[in-house]
C-alpha cells in the first residue's frame, strides 16, 4: 500500500473513531445483530463490494453509542468518510431520521439511503443499480 493511501485510510478511520464510531481497521461485512432480510443482506453486501472495488476501505454495522448503527461506512480515499443505509421501503421520516443521526454533526460527507425494495432480482442488474445509487 502506498503512503498516500495508507495516510488517507488512517485519517478517515481516525476521524470516525474520534467521533465515537466503532470502525474496524479491516474491510468487513457483518450481519445485523437484530434481524435483516435476505434482500437487505444482499443489498448491503453489494454496496460494500462496489465501494471496495472503487478503492474505499469499508465496514458494516458500524456503531456509535447513543446514535445507532450504519449499514455501510466507506472511507480511505482523499475525501471524508460517508455512510450508506439500506432500508426497506423508507418513508420520508425514516430518511430524515437517518440523515439527522448519521450526517448532521458527524464526520460523514454524505449519507445515502437505498430502498431495498427497488433492488433488482438479478445479481448483475442489482450491482448496476447499486453503482447508480452511490
Short mmCIF file of N, CA and C in Angstrom, two decimals:
data_model
loop_
_atom_site.label_atom_id
_atom_site.label_comp_id
_atom_site.label_asym_id
_atom_site.label_seq_id
_atom_site.Cartn_x
_atom_site.Cartn_y
_atom_site.Cartn_z
N UNK A 1 0.85 -1.17 0.00
CA UNK A 1 0.00 0.00 0.00
C UNK A 1 0.89 1.23 0.00
N UNK A 2 0.57 2.18 -0.86
CA UNK A 2 1.40 3.37 -0.91
C UNK A 2 1.13 4.26 0.30
N UNK A 3 2.05 5.18 0.55
CA UNK A 3 1.95 6.04 1.73
C UNK A 3 0.71 6.93 1.72
N UNK A 4 0.35 7.50 0.55
CA UNK A 4 -0.83 8.37 0.48
C UNK A 4 -2.09 7.59 0.82
N UNK A 5 -2.25 6.42 0.24
CA UNK A 5 -3.43 5.60 0.52
C UNK A 5 -3.48 5.23 2.00
N UNK A 6 -2.36 4.82 2.54
CA UNK A 6 -2.29 4.47 3.96
C UNK A 6 -2.67 5.68 4.81
N UNK A 7 -2.16 6.84 4.47
CA UNK A 7 -2.45 8.07 5.20
C UNK A 7 -3.95 8.40 5.12
N UNK A 8 -4.55 8.28 3.92
CA UNK A 8 -5.97 8.56 3.74
C UNK A 8 -6.83 7.59 4.55
N UNK A 9 -6.48 6.31 4.54
CA UNK A 9 -7.23 5.33 5.33
C UNK A 9 -7.13 5.63 6.82
N UNK A 10 -5.92 5.91 7.27
CA UNK A 10 -5.71 6.22 8.68
C UNK A 10 -6.51 7.46 9.08
N UNK A 11 -6.44 8.50 8.25
CA UNK A 11 -7.16 9.74 8.54
C UNK A 11 -8.66 9.54 8.62
N UNK A 12 -9.22 8.80 7.67
CA UNK A 12 -10.66 8.53 7.68
C UNK A 12 -11.08 7.71 8.88
N UNK A 13 -10.33 6.66 9.18
CA UNK A 13 -10.63 5.80 10.33
C UNK A 13 -10.52 6.59 11.63
N UNK A 14 -9.47 7.40 11.74
CA UNK A 14 -9.25 8.19 12.96
C UNK A 14 -10.38 9.20 13.16
N UNK A 15 -10.83 9.85 12.09
CA UNK A 15 -11.93 10.81 12.20
C UNK A 15 -13.19 10.12 12.71
N UNK A 16 -13.46 8.93 12.20
CA UNK A 16 -14.62 8.17 12.64
C UNK A 16 -14.48 7.74 14.10
N UNK A 17 -13.34 7.18 14.45
CA UNK A 17 -13.12 6.73 15.82
C UNK A 17 -13.13 7.89 16.80
N UNK A 18 -12.53 9.02 16.42
CA UNK A 18 -12.53 10.19 17.30
C UNK A 18 -13.95 10.71 17.56
N UNK A 19 -14.85 10.49 16.59
CA UNK A 19 -16.25 10.90 16.74
C UNK A 19 -17.08 9.84 17.46
N UNK A 20 -16.46 8.73 17.87
CA UNK A 20 -17.15 7.70 18.63
C UNK A 20 -17.67 6.53 17.83
N UNK A 21 -17.42 6.50 16.52
CA UNK A 21 -17.86 5.37 15.69
C UNK A 21 -16.89 4.21 15.83
N UNK A 22 -17.42 3.02 16.04
CA UNK A 22 -16.60 1.83 16.27
C UNK A 22 -16.29 1.14 14.94
N UNK A 23 -15.35 1.72 14.21
CA UNK A 23 -14.97 1.21 12.90
C UNK A 23 -13.71 0.35 13.04
N UNK A 24 -13.68 -0.74 12.29
CA UNK A 24 -12.55 -1.66 12.33
C UNK A 24 -11.46 -1.24 11.36
N UNK A 25 -10.28 -1.80 11.54
CA UNK A 25 -9.14 -1.48 10.69
C UNK A 25 -9.17 -2.25 9.37
N UNK A 26 -9.98 -3.27 9.29
CA UNK A 26 -10.03 -4.11 8.10
C UNK A 26 -11.38 -3.98 7.41
N UNK A 27 -11.44 -4.36 6.13
CA UNK A 27 -12.72 -4.43 5.44
C UNK A 27 -13.55 -5.54 6.08
N UNK A 28 -14.83 -5.28 6.30
CA UNK A 28 -15.66 -6.30 6.93
C UNK A 28 -17.11 -6.14 6.50
N UNK A 29 -17.78 -7.27 6.28
CA UNK A 29 -19.22 -7.29 6.06
C UNK A 29 -19.79 -8.14 7.18
N UNK A 30 -20.67 -7.54 7.99
CA UNK A 30 -21.22 -8.22 9.16
C UNK A 30 -22.74 -8.32 9.06
N UNK A 31 -23.27 -9.31 9.73
CA UNK A 31 -24.71 -9.42 9.85
C UNK A 31 -25.20 -8.39 10.85
N UNK A 32 -26.45 -7.95 10.68
CA UNK A 32 -27.08 -7.08 11.65
C UNK A 32 -27.35 -7.91 12.90
N UNK A 33 -27.03 -7.39 14.09
CA UNK A 33 -27.24 -8.18 15.31
C UNK A 33 -28.72 -8.47 15.59
N UNK A 34 -29.62 -7.70 15.00
CA UNK A 34 -31.05 -7.98 15.15
C UNK A 34 -31.46 -8.95 14.07
N UNK A 35 -32.22 -8.47 13.13
CA UNK A 35 -32.60 -9.33 12.01
C UNK A 35 -32.57 -8.49 10.74
N UNK A 36 -32.29 -9.14 9.65
CA UNK A 36 -32.34 -8.48 8.35
C UNK A 36 -32.78 -9.51 7.33
N UNK A 37 -33.50 -9.06 6.33
CA UNK A 37 -33.98 -9.96 5.30
C UNK A 37 -32.82 -10.35 4.38
N UNK A 38 -33.04 -11.38 3.58
CA UNK A 38 -32.04 -11.78 2.60
C UNK A 38 -31.75 -10.64 1.63
N UNK A 39 -32.80 -9.94 1.17
CA UNK A 39 -32.61 -8.82 0.23
C UNK A 39 -31.77 -7.71 0.86
N UNK A 40 -32.02 -7.42 2.12
CA UNK A 40 -31.25 -6.40 2.83
C UNK A 40 -29.78 -6.80 2.89
N UNK A 41 -29.51 -8.04 3.25
CA UNK A 41 -28.12 -8.53 3.34
C UNK A 41 -27.45 -8.50 1.97
N UNK A 42 -28.15 -8.92 0.93
CA UNK A 42 -27.60 -8.90 -0.42
C UNK A 42 -27.29 -7.46 -0.84
N UNK A 43 -28.22 -6.54 -0.60
CA UNK A 43 -28.01 -5.14 -0.96
C UNK A 43 -26.82 -4.56 -0.20
N UNK A 44 -26.74 -4.82 1.09
CA UNK A 44 -25.63 -4.31 1.91
C UNK A 44 -24.31 -4.87 1.41
N UNK A 45 -24.27 -6.15 1.10
CA UNK A 45 -23.04 -6.78 0.62
C UNK A 45 -22.65 -6.21 -0.75
N UNK A 46 -23.61 -6.00 -1.63
CA UNK A 46 -23.31 -5.40 -2.94
C UNK A 46 -22.78 -3.98 -2.78
N UNK A 47 -23.36 -3.20 -1.87
CA UNK A 47 -22.86 -1.85 -1.61
C UNK A 47 -21.40 -1.93 -1.16
N UNK A 48 -21.12 -2.81 -0.22
CA UNK A 48 -19.75 -2.97 0.29
C UNK A 48 -18.79 -3.39 -0.83
N UNK A 49 -19.21 -4.31 -1.68
CA UNK A 49 -18.36 -4.79 -2.78
C UNK A 49 -18.10 -3.69 -3.79
N UNK A 50 -19.14 -2.96 -4.18
CA UNK A 50 -18.97 -1.87 -5.15
C UNK A 50 -18.00 -0.83 -4.60
N UNK A 51 -18.18 -0.45 -3.35
CA UNK A 51 -17.31 0.57 -2.76
C UNK A 51 -15.88 0.06 -2.60
N UNK A 52 -15.73 -1.19 -2.23
CA UNK A 52 -14.37 -1.77 -2.12
C UNK A 52 -13.70 -1.81 -3.48
N UNK A 53 -14.47 -2.16 -4.51
CA UNK A 53 -13.92 -2.16 -5.88
C UNK A 53 -13.50 -0.76 -6.32
N UNK A 54 -14.14 0.27 -5.77
CA UNK A 54 -13.78 1.65 -6.09
C UNK A 54 -12.57 2.13 -5.28
N UNK A 55 -12.07 1.28 -4.37
CA UNK A 55 -10.87 1.62 -3.63
C UNK A 55 -11.08 2.08 -2.20
N UNK A 56 -12.34 2.10 -1.73
CA UNK A 56 -12.61 2.51 -0.36
C UNK A 56 -12.30 1.39 0.61
N UNK A 57 -12.00 1.74 1.83
CA UNK A 57 -12.00 0.81 2.95
C UNK A 57 -13.44 0.81 3.43
N UNK A 58 -14.01 -0.34 3.73
CA UNK A 58 -15.40 -0.40 4.14
C UNK A 58 -15.56 -1.16 5.45
N UNK A 59 -16.62 -0.84 6.14
CA UNK A 59 -17.02 -1.59 7.34
C UNK A 59 -18.54 -1.55 7.37
N UNK A 60 -19.15 -2.56 7.96
CA UNK A 60 -20.60 -2.60 8.04
C UNK A 60 -21.04 -2.73 9.49
N UNK A 61 -22.31 -2.36 9.72
CA UNK A 61 -22.89 -2.39 11.07
C UNK A 61 -21.99 -1.62 12.05
N UNK A 62 -21.61 -0.42 11.62
CA UNK A 62 -20.72 0.43 12.41
C UNK A 62 -21.57 1.17 13.45
N UNK A 63 -21.17 1.03 14.71
CA UNK A 63 -21.97 1.51 15.84
C UNK A 63 -21.36 2.74 16.49
N UNK A 64 -22.25 3.62 16.94
CA UNK A 64 -21.88 4.71 17.84
C UNK A 64 -22.91 4.71 18.96
N UNK A 65 -22.44 4.56 20.19
CA UNK A 65 -23.35 4.52 21.33
C UNK A 65 -24.22 5.76 21.37
N UNK A 66 -25.51 5.54 21.59
CA UNK A 66 -26.45 6.64 21.68
C UNK A 66 -26.93 7.18 20.34
N UNK A 67 -26.35 6.70 19.24
CA UNK A 67 -26.73 7.20 17.92
C UNK A 67 -27.35 6.08 17.08
N UNK A 68 -26.71 4.93 17.05
CA UNK A 68 -27.21 3.81 16.26
C UNK A 68 -26.11 3.13 15.49
N UNK A 69 -26.51 2.38 14.46
CA UNK A 69 -25.54 1.67 13.65
C UNK A 69 -25.84 1.92 12.18
N UNK A 70 -24.76 2.04 11.42
CA UNK A 70 -24.85 2.33 10.00
C UNK A 70 -24.56 1.05 9.22
N UNK A 71 -25.37 0.80 8.18
CA UNK A 71 -25.19 -0.41 7.38
C UNK A 71 -23.80 -0.48 6.77
N UNK A 72 -23.37 0.56 6.05
CA UNK A 72 -22.06 0.55 5.40
C UNK A 72 -21.41 1.92 5.57
N UNK A 73 -20.14 1.89 5.98
CA UNK A 73 -19.32 3.10 6.06
C UNK A 73 -18.16 2.93 5.10
N UNK A 74 -17.88 3.97 4.31
CA UNK A 74 -16.77 3.94 3.36
C UNK A 74 -15.82 5.09 3.68
N UNK A 75 -14.53 4.81 3.62
CA UNK A 75 -13.52 5.84 3.88
C UNK A 75 -12.22 5.42 3.22
N UNK A 76 -11.22 6.28 3.31
CA UNK A 76 -9.89 5.88 2.86
C UNK A 76 -9.42 6.47 1.56
N UNK A 77 -10.26 7.18 0.85
CA UNK A 77 -9.80 7.90 -0.31
C UNK A 77 -9.66 9.36 0.10
N UNK A 78 -9.24 10.19 -0.80
CA UNK A 78 -8.94 11.58 -0.47
C UNK A 78 -10.23 12.41 -0.32
N UNK A 79 -11.08 11.99 0.63
CA UNK A 79 -12.34 12.67 0.93
C UNK A 79 -12.81 12.19 2.30
N UNK A 80 -13.74 12.91 2.92
CA UNK A 80 -14.25 12.44 4.21
C UNK A 80 -15.02 11.13 4.05
N UNK A 81 -15.19 10.38 5.14
CA UNK A 81 -15.99 9.15 5.10
C UNK A 81 -17.44 9.45 4.72
N UNK A 82 -18.14 8.42 4.23
CA UNK A 82 -19.58 8.57 4.00
C UNK A 82 -20.31 7.30 4.41
N UNK A 83 -21.62 7.45 4.60
CA UNK A 83 -22.47 6.36 5.09
C UNK A 83 -23.48 5.94 4.04
N UNK A 84 -23.84 4.65 4.06
CA UNK A 84 -24.89 4.13 3.20
C UNK A 84 -25.83 3.30 4.08
N UNK A 85 -27.09 3.65 4.05
CA UNK A 85 -28.10 2.91 4.78
C UNK A 85 -28.98 2.17 3.77
N UNK A 86 -29.26 0.91 4.05
CA UNK A 86 -30.14 0.10 3.21
C UNK A 86 -31.42 -0.11 4.00
N UNK A 87 -32.52 0.40 3.48
CA UNK A 87 -33.79 0.35 4.19
C UNK A 87 -34.87 -0.28 3.31
N UNK A 88 -35.83 -0.92 3.96
CA UNK A 88 -36.97 -1.47 3.25
C UNK A 88 -38.08 -0.43 3.24
N UNK A 89 -38.41 0.03 2.03
CA UNK A 89 -39.49 1.00 1.84
C UNK A 89 -39.40 2.18 2.82
N UNK A 90 -38.28 2.91 2.78
CA UNK A 90 -38.12 4.01 3.76
C UNK A 90 -39.09 5.17 3.50
N UNK A 91 -39.68 5.65 4.56
CA UNK A 91 -40.55 6.81 4.47
C UNK A 91 -39.69 8.07 4.54
N UNK A 92 -40.30 9.21 4.27
CA UNK A 92 -39.57 10.48 4.40
C UNK A 92 -39.08 10.67 5.83
N UNK A 93 -39.89 10.25 6.81
CA UNK A 93 -39.49 10.38 8.22
C UNK A 93 -38.27 9.51 8.52
N UNK A 94 -38.22 8.30 7.97
CA UNK A 94 -37.08 7.40 8.19
C UNK A 94 -35.82 8.01 7.57
N UNK A 95 -35.93 8.50 6.35
CA UNK A 95 -34.78 9.11 5.68
C UNK A 95 -34.31 10.33 6.47
N UNK A 96 -35.23 11.15 6.90
CA UNK A 96 -34.89 12.34 7.69
C UNK A 96 -34.19 11.94 8.99
N UNK A 97 -34.69 10.91 9.65
CA UNK A 97 -34.07 10.43 10.89
C UNK A 97 -32.65 9.94 10.65
N UNK A 98 -32.45 9.17 9.58
CA UNK A 98 -31.11 8.65 9.26
C UNK A 98 -30.14 9.80 9.01
N UNK A 99 -30.58 10.76 8.21
CA UNK A 99 -29.71 11.89 7.90
C UNK A 99 -29.42 12.71 9.15
N UNK A 100 -30.42 12.88 9.98
CA UNK A 100 -30.23 13.64 11.22
C UNK A 100 -29.22 12.96 12.15
N UNK A 101 -29.32 11.64 12.28
CA UNK A 101 -28.43 10.91 13.20
C UNK A 101 -27.05 10.63 12.61
N UNK A 102 -26.99 10.35 11.32
CA UNK A 102 -25.73 9.85 10.75
C UNK A 102 -24.97 10.87 9.91
N UNK A 103 -25.55 12.03 9.70
CA UNK A 103 -24.89 13.01 8.84
C UNK A 103 -24.62 14.31 9.58
N UNK A 104 -25.65 14.91 10.12
CA UNK A 104 -25.50 16.22 10.79
C UNK A 104 -24.64 16.09 12.04
N UNK A 105 -23.55 16.85 12.07
CA UNK A 105 -22.66 16.85 13.23
C UNK A 105 -21.74 15.65 13.31
N UNK A 106 -21.72 14.84 12.28
CA UNK A 106 -20.87 13.65 12.24
C UNK A 106 -19.80 13.84 11.15
N UNK A 107 -18.79 12.98 11.13
CA UNK A 107 -17.69 13.18 10.17
C UNK A 107 -17.99 12.72 8.75
N UNK A 108 -19.24 12.39 8.45
CA UNK A 108 -19.60 11.89 7.13
C UNK A 108 -19.90 13.03 6.17
N UNK A 109 -19.42 12.92 4.93
CA UNK A 109 -19.69 13.95 3.93
C UNK A 109 -21.01 13.69 3.21
N UNK A 110 -21.56 12.49 3.39
CA UNK A 110 -22.81 12.12 2.70
C UNK A 110 -23.43 10.95 3.45
N UNK A 111 -24.77 10.84 3.35
CA UNK A 111 -25.49 9.68 3.87
C UNK A 111 -26.50 9.27 2.82
N UNK A 112 -26.20 8.19 2.10
CA UNK A 112 -27.11 7.67 1.08
C UNK A 112 -28.10 6.71 1.75
N UNK A 113 -29.35 6.75 1.33
CA UNK A 113 -30.36 5.81 1.82
C UNK A 113 -30.92 5.10 0.61
N UNK A 114 -30.68 3.78 0.53
CA UNK A 114 -31.14 2.97 -0.60
C UNK A 114 -32.36 2.15 -0.17
N UNK A 115 -33.34 2.07 -1.05
CA UNK A 115 -34.56 1.32 -0.79
C UNK A 115 -34.38 -0.10 -1.33
N UNK A 116 -34.30 -1.06 -0.41
CA UNK A 116 -34.06 -2.45 -0.79
C UNK A 116 -35.19 -2.99 -1.67
N UNK A 117 -36.38 -2.42 -1.57
CA UNK A 117 -37.49 -2.87 -2.41
C UNK A 117 -37.25 -2.58 -3.89
N UNK A 118 -36.34 -1.64 -4.19
CA UNK A 118 -36.02 -1.30 -5.57
C UNK A 118 -34.90 -2.17 -6.14
N UNK A 119 -34.28 -3.00 -5.32
CA UNK A 119 -33.16 -3.85 -5.75
C UNK A 119 -33.64 -4.87 -6.78
N UNK A 120 -33.07 -4.88 -7.98
CA UNK A 120 -33.45 -5.89 -8.98
C UNK A 120 -33.11 -7.31 -8.51
N UNK A 121 -33.80 -8.29 -9.08
CA UNK A 121 -33.60 -9.68 -8.68
C UNK A 121 -32.30 -10.27 -9.22
N UNK A 122 -31.90 -9.90 -10.41
CA UNK A 122 -30.67 -10.42 -11.00
C UNK A 122 -29.46 -9.77 -10.33
N UNK A 123 -28.45 -10.55 -10.03
CA UNK A 123 -27.25 -10.01 -9.37
C UNK A 123 -26.58 -8.95 -10.23
N UNK A 124 -26.47 -9.20 -11.53
CA UNK A 124 -25.84 -8.22 -12.41
C UNK A 124 -26.63 -6.90 -12.42
N UNK A 125 -27.94 -7.01 -12.52
CA UNK A 125 -28.78 -5.81 -12.51
C UNK A 125 -28.74 -5.13 -11.14
N UNK A 126 -28.69 -5.93 -10.08
CA UNK A 126 -28.63 -5.37 -8.73
C UNK A 126 -27.33 -4.60 -8.52
N UNK A 127 -26.22 -5.16 -9.00
CA UNK A 127 -24.94 -4.44 -8.87
C UNK A 127 -24.98 -3.12 -9.65
N UNK A 128 -25.52 -3.17 -10.86
CA UNK A 128 -25.64 -1.95 -11.68
C UNK A 128 -26.51 -0.92 -10.96
N UNK A 129 -27.60 -1.35 -10.33
CA UNK A 129 -28.48 -0.46 -9.60
C UNK A 129 -27.73 0.19 -8.43
N UNK A 130 -26.99 -0.63 -7.68
CA UNK A 130 -26.22 -0.11 -6.54
C UNK A 130 -25.21 0.92 -7.03
N UNK A 131 -24.49 0.60 -8.11
CA UNK A 131 -23.48 1.53 -8.64
C UNK A 131 -24.12 2.87 -9.01
N UNK A 132 -25.34 2.84 -9.53
CA UNK A 132 -26.03 4.08 -9.91
C UNK A 132 -26.51 4.87 -8.70
N UNK A 133 -26.76 4.19 -7.58
CA UNK A 133 -27.29 4.84 -6.39
C UNK A 133 -26.24 5.59 -5.57
N UNK A 134 -25.00 5.10 -5.64
CA UNK A 134 -23.97 5.71 -4.77
C UNK A 134 -22.84 6.33 -5.57
#
